[in-house]
Amino acid sequence: MSVIVYVDSFSGSIAKNGFEAVNYASKLGDVIAVTAGNASDDVLAALGKYGAKKVLKDTSVTSNDPQQLTRLIAKAVEANGATTVVVSHDLNGKAIAPRLSARLKAGLVAGAISLPDGDKVKVNVFSGKAFGFVTVKSDKKIISLLPNSMKPVAEGSDCAVEAFDGEAGNTGYIIKATKKPEGAIPLPEAELVVSGGRGLKGPENWGIIEDLANVLGAATACSRPVADIGWRPHHEHVGQTGVAIRPNLYIAAGISGAIQHLAGVNGSKVIVVINTDPEAPFFKAADYGIVGDAFEVLPRLTEAVKKFKASN
Ligand SMILES: Cc1cc2nc3c(=O)[nH]c(=O)nc-3n(C[C@H](O)[C@H](O)[C@H](O)COP(=O)(O)OP(=O)(O)OC[C@H]3O[C@@H](n4cnc5c(N)ncnc54)[C@H](O)[C@@H]3O)c2cc1C
């Protein structure tokens, strides 16, 4: 059985999410990865290591237009007689999956966190506060996989990359400018994140967040008010109205843990909270909590990590 997996490669490389989706789908059938843009064949062939049998590349689609990408994926489904489509539950996947569901008349499991058990697929609900099971009865199904739900494992070898005409049509968008977030580690893909809130008192104090992030090799993030008042750029704002992340480690300093903040971070594997207020709601969601002043605790953590790294 063929499984179509859409993999974003517009940046010229493949993000971890793409390898995850392919690796997940390889447990369901023979994976045909579909991509658009001009990433090199060498880059795309690496999807074979994660279970893709081949990659179909449509160079006529040059931007993240979900309508074009929906038509491209639907064409690949039709051309290969596939019954399952897997996409990553990232910004692109969230725009594509419902459109594809309507187009293919296929049931959609949004935000899957495990492999299907028969017709049933486990998902996160209530912003990760509970689990649910979605049963899909339609002949075709679409699964969007929550990023960081499974670790992609490279086992195979490179696969073939073939040109494909997905008959995607014209784009409905005019892209006037593209602004890429600065910073070495893109937040949505970061395994480790150090985040600051209003408790940091001002943008001039972010050095202690950045120092810890640098020594850990982590990305930096912030609460929404911090971005709203311009202390930090908006692409660092995590939560219900910002970026949703699922890193292995989330360190939150001077953040109260409002429900809207938790909605974007409570899928993190380990949460460490630093707050002067022992009653701060974030402690209820924390794996480790430090009741203390971020201005004292963060530099000490940075020193401790430096010492640990130096001795190993
Ligand atoms: C519709 C809607 C959507 C929203 N979406 C988001 C969202 O996506 N993301 C988001 O973050 N928020 C969101 N919010 C806002 C959210 O409700 C909170 O107001 C916000 O998360 C609070 O930010 P904060 O924790 O940085 O600030 P505060 O609530 O002011 O908390 C600061 C914390 O720092 C602690 N503190 C103070 N000094 C120190 C110190 N020296 N050391 C350590 N700790 C200290 C305090 O005890 C306190 O707990 C949304 C709100 C609404 C209504």
Tab-separated table of C-alpha atoms and ligand atoms in Angstrom:
chain	number	residue	atom	x	y	z
A	1	MET	CA	0.000	0.000	0.000
A	2	SER	CA	1.362	3.416	-0.988
A	3	VAL	CA	1.420	6.233	1.550
A	4	ILE	CA	1.961	9.759	0.288
A	5	VAL	CA	3.946	12.051	2.579
A	6	TYR	CA	4.254	15.753	1.886
A	7	VAL	CA	7.713	17.051	2.826
A	8	ASP	CA	8.502	20.784	2.849
A	9	SER	CA	11.888	21.520	1.240
A	10	PHE	CA	11.502	25.124	0.079
A	11	SER	CA	14.449	26.204	2.217
A	12	GLY	CA	16.688	23.831	0.249
A	13	SER	CA	16.916	21.433	3.174
A	14	ILE	CA	14.541	19.124	5.030
A	15	ALA	CA	13.489	19.948	8.571
A	16	LYS	CA	13.271	17.296	11.275
A	17	ASN	CA	9.461	17.330	10.899
A	18	GLY	CA	9.822	16.007	7.352
A	19	PHE	CA	11.999	13.079	8.412
A	20	GLU	CA	9.566	12.343	11.250
A	21	ALA	CA	6.570	12.248	8.921
A	22	VAL	CA	8.358	9.938	6.466
A	23	ASN	CA	9.607	7.654	9.235
A	24	TYR	CA	6.116	7.466	10.784
A	25	ALA	CA	4.491	6.756	7.418
A	26	SER	CA	7.027	4.004	6.648
A	27	LYS	CA	5.331	1.970	9.416
A	28	LEU	CA	2.045	2.228	7.461
A	29	GLY	CA	3.108	1.289	3.925
A	30	ASP	CA	5.405	2.122	1.021
A	31	VAL	CA	6.236	5.788	1.352
A	32	ILE	CA	6.267	8.073	-1.645
A	33	ALA	CA	7.448	11.482	-0.511
A	34	VAL	CA	6.140	14.473	-2.431
A	35	THR	CA	7.866	17.823	-2.406
A	36	ALA	CA	7.919	21.092	-4.296
A	37	GLY	CA	10.574	23.660	-5.048
A	38	ASN	CA	14.175	23.324	-6.008
A	39	ALA	CA	15.928	21.444	-3.222
A	40	SER	CA	18.741	19.390	-4.705
A	41	ASP	CA	18.216	15.715	-5.460
A	42	ASP	CA	21.042	14.846	-3.048
A	43	VAL	CA	19.196	16.549	-0.203
A	44	LEU	CA	15.883	14.893	-1.073
A	45	ALA	CA	17.372	11.431	-1.618
A	46	ALA	CA	18.222	11.361	2.116
A	47	LEU	CA	14.513	10.773	2.792
A	48	GLY	CA	15.238	7.195	1.682
A	49	LYS	CA	17.220	6.674	4.864
A	50	TYR	CA	14.036	7.356	6.832
A	51	GLY	CA	11.889	4.962	4.837
A	52	ALA	CA	10.873	6.722	1.596
A	53	LYS	CA	10.897	4.428	-1.455
A	54	LYS	CA	11.092	7.427	-3.777
A	55	VAL	CA	10.638	11.188	-3.865
A	56	LEU	CA	8.426	13.007	-6.366
A	57	LYS	CA	9.543	16.582	-6.933
A	58	ASP	CA	7.461	19.265	-8.629
A	59	THR	CA	9.635	22.268	-9.426
A	60	SER	CA	6.732	24.265	-10.851
A	61	VAL	CA	5.422	25.073	-7.354
A	62	THR	CA	7.729	27.682	-5.902
A	63	SER	CA	6.031	28.854	-2.716
A	64	ASN	CA	4.128	27.529	0.275
A	65	ASP	CA	0.710	28.076	-1.313
A	66	PRO	CA	-1.517	25.491	0.436
A	67	GLN	CA	-3.967	25.468	-2.480
A	68	GLN	CA	-1.265	24.548	-4.990
A	69	LEU	CA	0.261	22.054	-2.594
A	70	THR	CA	-3.150	20.475	-1.979
A	71	ARG	CA	-3.629	19.966	-5.723
A	72	LEU	CA	-0.088	18.563	-6.027
A	73	ILE	CA	-0.578	16.053	-3.206
A	74	ALA	CA	-4.033	15.043	-4.476
A	75	LYS	CA	-2.522	14.350	-7.890
A	76	ALA	CA	0.199	12.200	-6.312
A	77	VAL	CA	-2.469	10.265	-4.370
A	78	GLU	CA	-4.414	9.634	-7.573
A	79	ALA	CA	-1.332	8.726	-9.645
A	80	ASN	CA	-0.147	6.179	-7.077
A	81	GLY	CA	-3.478	4.779	-5.856
A	82	ALA	CA	-2.591	5.798	-2.304
A	83	THR	CA	-5.160	5.663	0.480
A	84	THR	CA	-3.192	7.388	3.237
A	85	VAL	CA	-1.526	10.801	3.312
A	86	VAL	CA	0.772	11.934	6.116
A	87	VAL	CA	1.841	15.540	6.662
A	88	SER	CA	3.535	17.213	9.585
A	89	HIS	CA	1.141	19.086	11.901
A	90	ASP	CA	3.175	22.274	11.446
A	91	LEU	CA	1.999	25.590	9.971
A	92	ASN	CA	2.037	24.240	6.403
A	93	GLY	CA	0.507	20.907	7.333
A	94	LYS	CA	-2.307	22.611	9.233
A	95	ALA	CA	-3.140	24.633	6.114
A	96	ILE	CA	-2.898	21.693	3.727
A	97	ALA	CA	-4.527	18.795	5.620
A	98	PRO	CA	-8.096	20.155	5.886
A	99	ARG	CA	-8.078	21.281	2.255
A	100	LEU	CA	-6.867	17.864	1.180
A	101	SER	CA	-9.487	16.220	3.380
A	102	ALA	CA	-12.266	18.113	1.589
A	103	ARG	CA	-10.752	17.493	-1.844
A	104	LEU	CA	-10.217	13.751	-1.393
A	105	LYS	CA	-13.301	13.216	0.805
A	106	ALA	CA	-10.893	11.674	3.291
A	107	GLY	CA	-11.191	11.562	7.071
A	108	LEU	CA	-8.589	13.679	8.855
A	109	VAL	CA	-6.723	12.916	12.045
A	110	ALA	CA	-5.235	16.256	13.099
A	111	GLY	CA	-2.276	16.187	15.463
A	112	ALA	CA	-1.643	12.432	15.729
A	113	ILE	CA	0.826	11.394	18.408
A	114	SER	CA	1.030	7.659	17.730
A	115	LEU	CA	0.633	5.102	14.987
A	116	PRO	CA	-2.921	3.966	14.158
A	117	ASP	CA	-4.341	1.057	16.131
A	118	GLY	CA	-6.740	-0.332	13.532
A	119	ASP	CA	-8.930	2.650	12.606
A	120	LYS	CA	-8.104	4.537	15.791
A	121	VAL	CA	-5.394	7.164	16.108
A	122	LYS	CA	-4.328	8.863	19.347
A	123	VAL	CA	-4.288	12.656	19.370
A	124	ASN	CA	-3.649	15.455	21.857
A	125	VAL	CA	-6.759	17.384	22.896
A	126	PHE	CA	-7.411	20.460	25.041
A	127	SER	CA	-3.988	21.913	24.221
A	128	GLY	CA	-2.230	18.748	25.304
A	129	LYS	CA	-4.041	18.410	28.637
A	130	ALA	CA	-5.660	15.129	27.597
A	131	PHE	CA	-5.556	12.393	24.951
A	132	GLY	CA	-8.310	11.478	22.545
A	133	PHE	CA	-8.785	8.779	19.924
A	134	VAL	CA	-10.030	9.590	16.434
A	135	THR	CA	-11.576	6.808	14.372
A	136	VAL	CA	-11.488	7.219	10.606
A	137	LYS	CA	-13.959	5.146	8.608
A	138	SER	CA	-13.443	6.651	5.145
A	139	ASP	CA	-11.516	4.770	2.448
A	140	LYS	CA	-8.884	7.466	2.305
A	141	LYS	CA	-7.371	9.042	5.386
A	142	ILE	CA	-5.083	11.930	6.172
A	143	ILE	CA	-2.916	12.041	9.259
A	144	SER	CA	-1.116	15.169	10.397
A	145	LEU	CA	1.634	14.152	12.791
A	146	LEU	CA	2.387	16.375	15.771
A	147	PRO	CA	6.073	17.366	15.561
A	148	ASN	CA	8.394	15.630	18.026
A	149	SER	CA	5.939	12.767	18.617
A	150	MET	CA	8.507	10.220	17.530
A	151	LYS	CA	12.245	10.283	17.003
A	152	PRO	CA	13.112	9.729	13.333
A	153	VAL	CA	15.580	6.891	12.900
A	154	ALA	CA	17.795	6.646	9.799
A	155	GLU	CA	18.043	2.991	8.825
A	156	GLY	CA	17.899	2.675	5.038
A	157	SER	CA	19.761	4.239	2.160
A	158	ASP	CA	19.153	7.125	-0.240
A	159	CYS	CA	16.208	6.736	-2.604
A	160	ALA	CA	15.467	7.869	-6.141
A	161	VAL	CA	14.169	11.371	-6.848
A	162	GLU	CA	11.817	11.736	-9.817
A	163	ALA	CA	10.379	14.800	-11.539
A	164	PHE	CA	6.617	14.988	-11.107
A	165	ASP	CA	3.980	17.217	-12.643
A	166	GLY	CA	1.404	17.657	-9.899
A	167	GLU	CA	-0.805	19.889	-12.074
A	168	ALA	CA	-0.827	22.321	-9.187
A	169	GLY	CA	-2.079	25.265	-11.250
A	170	ASN	CA	-1.326	28.884	-10.550
A	171	THR	CA	-0.656	30.330	-7.144
A	172	GLY	CA	-3.316	32.475	-5.523
A	173	TYR	CA	-0.668	34.431	-3.618
A	174	ILE	CA	1.677	37.263	-4.392
A	175	ILE	CA	4.675	37.115	-2.063
A	176	LYS	CA	6.063	40.636	-1.696
A	177	ALA	CA	8.787	39.908	0.834
A	178	THR	CA	10.073	37.013	2.891
A	179	LYS	CA	11.545	37.637	6.311
A	180	LYS	CA	13.379	34.811	7.974
A	181	PRO	CA	13.714	34.706	11.758
A	182	GLU	CA	17.220	35.401	12.945
A	183	GLY	CA	19.000	33.015	15.268
A	184	ALA	CA	20.956	29.882	14.703
A	185	ILE	CA	18.281	27.424	15.881
A	186	PRO	CA	14.742	27.727	14.486
A	187	LEU	CA	12.325	27.589	17.420
A	188	PRO	CA	9.844	25.047	15.989
A	189	GLU	CA	12.654	22.536	15.483
A	190	ALA	CA	14.634	23.196	18.647
A	191	GLU	CA	15.228	20.260	20.996
A	192	LEU	CA	16.103	22.620	23.856
A	193	VAL	CA	14.474	25.977	24.549
A	194	VAL	CA	15.183	28.650	27.160
A	195	SER	CA	12.317	31.096	27.540
A	196	GLY	CA	11.732	34.321	29.440
A	197	GLY	CA	8.653	36.223	30.581
A	198	ARG	CA	7.763	39.538	32.148
A	199	GLY	CA	9.622	38.506	35.286
A	200	LEU	CA	12.827	39.345	33.394
A	201	LYS	CA	11.827	43.037	33.800
A	202	GLY	CA	13.202	44.349	30.498
A	203	PRO	CA	14.935	43.533	27.192
A	204	GLU	CA	18.307	44.612	28.591
A	205	ASN	CA	18.207	41.550	30.870
A	206	TRP	CA	17.907	38.949	28.112
A	207	GLY	CA	21.637	38.255	28.244
A	208	ILE	CA	21.065	35.748	31.061
A	209	ILE	CA	18.526	33.857	28.909
A	210	GLU	CA	20.864	33.920	25.892
A	211	ASP	CA	23.893	32.840	27.948
A	212	LEU	CA	22.105	29.716	29.160
A	213	ALA	CA	20.713	29.061	25.673
A	214	ASN	CA	24.174	29.401	24.117
A	215	VAL	CA	25.873	27.044	26.522
A	216	LEU	CA	23.080	24.474	26.095
A	217	GLY	CA	22.809	24.921	22.312
A	218	ALA	CA	19.171	25.927	22.825
A	219	ALA	CA	16.793	28.290	21.038
A	220	THR	CA	15.302	31.259	22.910
A	221	ALA	CA	11.588	31.947	23.345
A	222	CYS	CA	9.324	34.286	25.304
A	223	SER	CA	5.800	34.833	26.567
A	224	ARG	CA	3.364	36.888	24.540
A	225	PRO	CA	3.455	40.151	26.545
A	226	VAL	CA	7.228	40.181	26.153
A	227	ALA	CA	6.832	40.138	22.358
A	228	ASP	CA	3.856	42.525	22.437
A	229	ILE	CA	5.835	45.200	24.278
A	230	GLY	CA	8.750	44.715	21.914
A	231	TRP	CA	11.294	43.210	24.304
A	232	ARG	CA	11.702	40.251	21.969
A	233	PRO	CA	10.768	39.549	18.320
A	234	HIS	CA	7.329	38.045	17.692
A	235	HIS	CA	8.711	34.863	16.172
A	236	GLU	CA	9.923	33.937	19.689
A	237	HIS	CA	6.446	34.171	21.230
A	238	VAL	CA	5.186	30.725	22.202
A	239	GLY	CA	1.678	29.747	23.202
A	240	GLN	CA	-1.856	29.542	21.951
A	241	THR	CA	-1.442	32.560	19.692
A	242	GLY	CA	2.253	32.037	19.001
A	243	VAL	CA	4.459	29.119	18.044
A	244	ALA	CA	3.536	25.724	19.503
A	245	ILE	CA	6.654	23.788	20.427
A	246	ARG	CA	7.406	20.297	21.736
A	247	PRO	CA	11.102	20.357	22.648
A	248	ASN	CA	12.797	17.790	24.832
A	249	LEU	CA	13.578	20.502	27.402
A	250	TYR	CA	11.736	23.793	28.040
A	251	ILE	CA	13.210	26.118	30.668
A	252	ALA	CA	10.808	28.935	31.597
A	253	ALA	CA	12.112	31.823	33.691
A	254	GLY	CA	9.867	34.586	35.003
A	255	ILE	CA	6.793	33.213	33.228
A	256	SER	CA	3.588	32.760	35.260
A	257	GLY	CA	2.271	29.794	33.237
A	258	ALA	CA	-1.056	31.192	32.028
A	259	ILE	CA	-3.201	28.631	30.206
A	260	GLN	CA	-2.582	30.422	26.879
A	261	HIS	CA	1.178	30.086	27.366
A	262	LEU	CA	0.928	26.441	28.425
A	263	ALA	CA	-1.102	25.659	25.299
A	264	GLY	CA	2.049	26.123	23.229
A	265	VAL	CA	4.588	24.424	25.459
A	266	ASN	CA	2.963	21.681	27.499
A	267	GLY	CA	3.915	19.078	24.907
A	268	SER	CA	7.550	19.593	25.975
A	269	LYS	CA	9.128	16.400	27.289
A	270	VAL	CA	10.666	18.073	30.365
A	271	ILE	CA	9.614	21.470	31.739
A	272	VAL	CA	11.779	23.404	34.200
A	273	VAL	CA	10.205	26.470	35.815
A	274	ILE	CA	12.071	29.256	37.612
A	275	ASN	CA	9.783	31.672	39.423
A	276	THR	CA	9.953	33.731	42.625
A	277	ASP	CA	6.296	32.993	43.374
A	278	PRO	CA	5.777	29.466	44.746
A	279	GLU	CA	2.084	29.787	43.792
A	280	ALA	CA	2.830	30.483	40.100
A	281	PRO	CA	0.528	28.196	38.053
A	282	PHE	CA	3.450	27.047	35.890
A	283	PHE	CA	4.745	24.901	38.780
A	284	LYS	CA	1.726	22.601	38.337
A	285	ALA	CA	2.878	21.796	34.785
A	286	ALA	CA	6.582	21.597	35.682
A	287	ASP	CA	8.722	18.475	35.947
A	288	TYR	CA	11.285	20.472	37.921
A	289	GLY	CA	10.583	23.742	39.700
A	290	ILE	CA	12.989	26.247	41.220
A	291	VAL	CA	11.408	28.830	43.514
A	292	GLY	CA	13.936	31.606	43.092
A	293	ASP	CA	15.000	34.786	41.394
A	294	ALA	CA	15.776	34.238	37.695
A	295	PHE	CA	18.586	36.791	37.992
A	296	GLU	CA	20.368	34.508	40.457
A	297	VAL	CA	19.265	31.100	39.197
A	298	LEU	CA	19.941	31.503	35.448
A	299	PRO	CA	23.635	32.544	35.772
A	300	ARG	CA	24.200	29.703	38.238
A	301	LEU	CA	22.613	27.208	35.851
A	302	THR	CA	24.788	28.556	33.029
A	303	GLU	CA	27.929	28.127	35.132
A	304	ALA	CA	26.852	24.630	36.165
A	305	VAL	CA	26.270	23.579	32.539
A	306	LYS	CA	29.661	25.039	31.531
A	307	LYS	CA	31.400	23.092	34.305
A	308	PHE	CA	29.531	19.925	33.398
A	309	LYS	CA	30.483	20.263	29.731
A	310	ALA	CA	34.099	21.007	30.585
A	311	SER	CA	34.360	17.868	32.721
A	312	ASN	CA	32.794	15.539	30.123
B	1	LIG	C1	-6.664	35.336	23.756
B	1	LIG	C2	-5.350	35.324	24.482
B	1	LIG	C3	-4.277	34.674	23.902
B	1	LIG	C4	-3.036	34.653	24.547
B	1	LIG	N1	-1.995	33.982	23.966
B	1	LIG	C5	-0.824	33.908	24.647
B	1	LIG	C6	0.261	33.152	24.101
B	1	LIG	O1	0.188	32.599	22.999
B	1	LIG	N2	1.408	33.084	24.822
B	1	LIG	C7	1.554	33.703	26.046
B	1	LIG	O2	2.638	33.595	26.650
B	1	LIG	N3	0.549	34.409	26.568
B	1	LIG	C8	-0.637	34.537	25.894
B	1	LIG	N4	-1.632	35.271	26.425
B	1	LIG	C9	-1.365	36.058	27.661
B	1	LIG	C10	-1.443	35.213	28.911
B	1	LIG	O3	-2.786	35.148	29.373
B	1	LIG	C11	-0.578	35.831	30.034
B	1	LIG	O4	-0.989	37.143	30.262
B	1	LIG	C12	0.911	35.829	29.691
B	1	LIG	O5	1.341	34.537	29.305
B	1	LIG	C13	1.710	36.278	30.912
B	1	LIG	O6	3.033	36.464	30.538
B	1	LIG	P1	4.184	36.343	31.643
B	1	LIG	O7	4.037	35.071	32.364
B	1	LIG	O8	5.466	36.647	30.954
B	1	LIG	O9	3.889	37.600	32.575
B	1	LIG	P2	3.229	37.700	34.040
B	1	LIG	O10	1.867	37.088	34.068
B	1	LIG	O11	3.371	39.118	34.396
B	1	LIG	O12	4.153	36.785	34.927
B	1	LIG	C14	5.462	37.098	35.288
B	1	LIG	C15	5.944	36.014	36.220
B	1	LIG	O13	7.293	36.270	36.562
B	1	LIG	C16	7.495	35.967	37.925
B	1	LIG	N5	8.656	36.758	38.357
B	1	LIG	C17	8.750	38.075	38.628
B	1	LIG	N6	10.005	38.416	38.896
B	1	LIG	C18	10.740	37.286	38.812
B	1	LIG	C19	12.123	36.996	38.982
B	1	LIG	N7	13.005	37.941	39.291
B	1	LIG	N8	12.534	35.725	38.827
B	1	LIG	C20	11.648	34.734	38.514
B	1	LIG	N9	10.331	34.958	38.343
B	1	LIG	C21	9.881	36.221	38.472
B	1	LIG	C22	6.193	36.362	38.599
B	1	LIG	O14	6.029	35.674	39.833
B	1	LIG	C23	5.176	35.932	37.556
B	1	LIG	O15	4.744	34.606	37.768
B	1	LIG	C24	-2.872	35.306	25.793
B	1	LIG	C25	-3.981	35.943	26.376
B	1	LIG	C26	-5.194	35.960	25.731
B	1	LIG	C27	-6.348	36.648	26.383
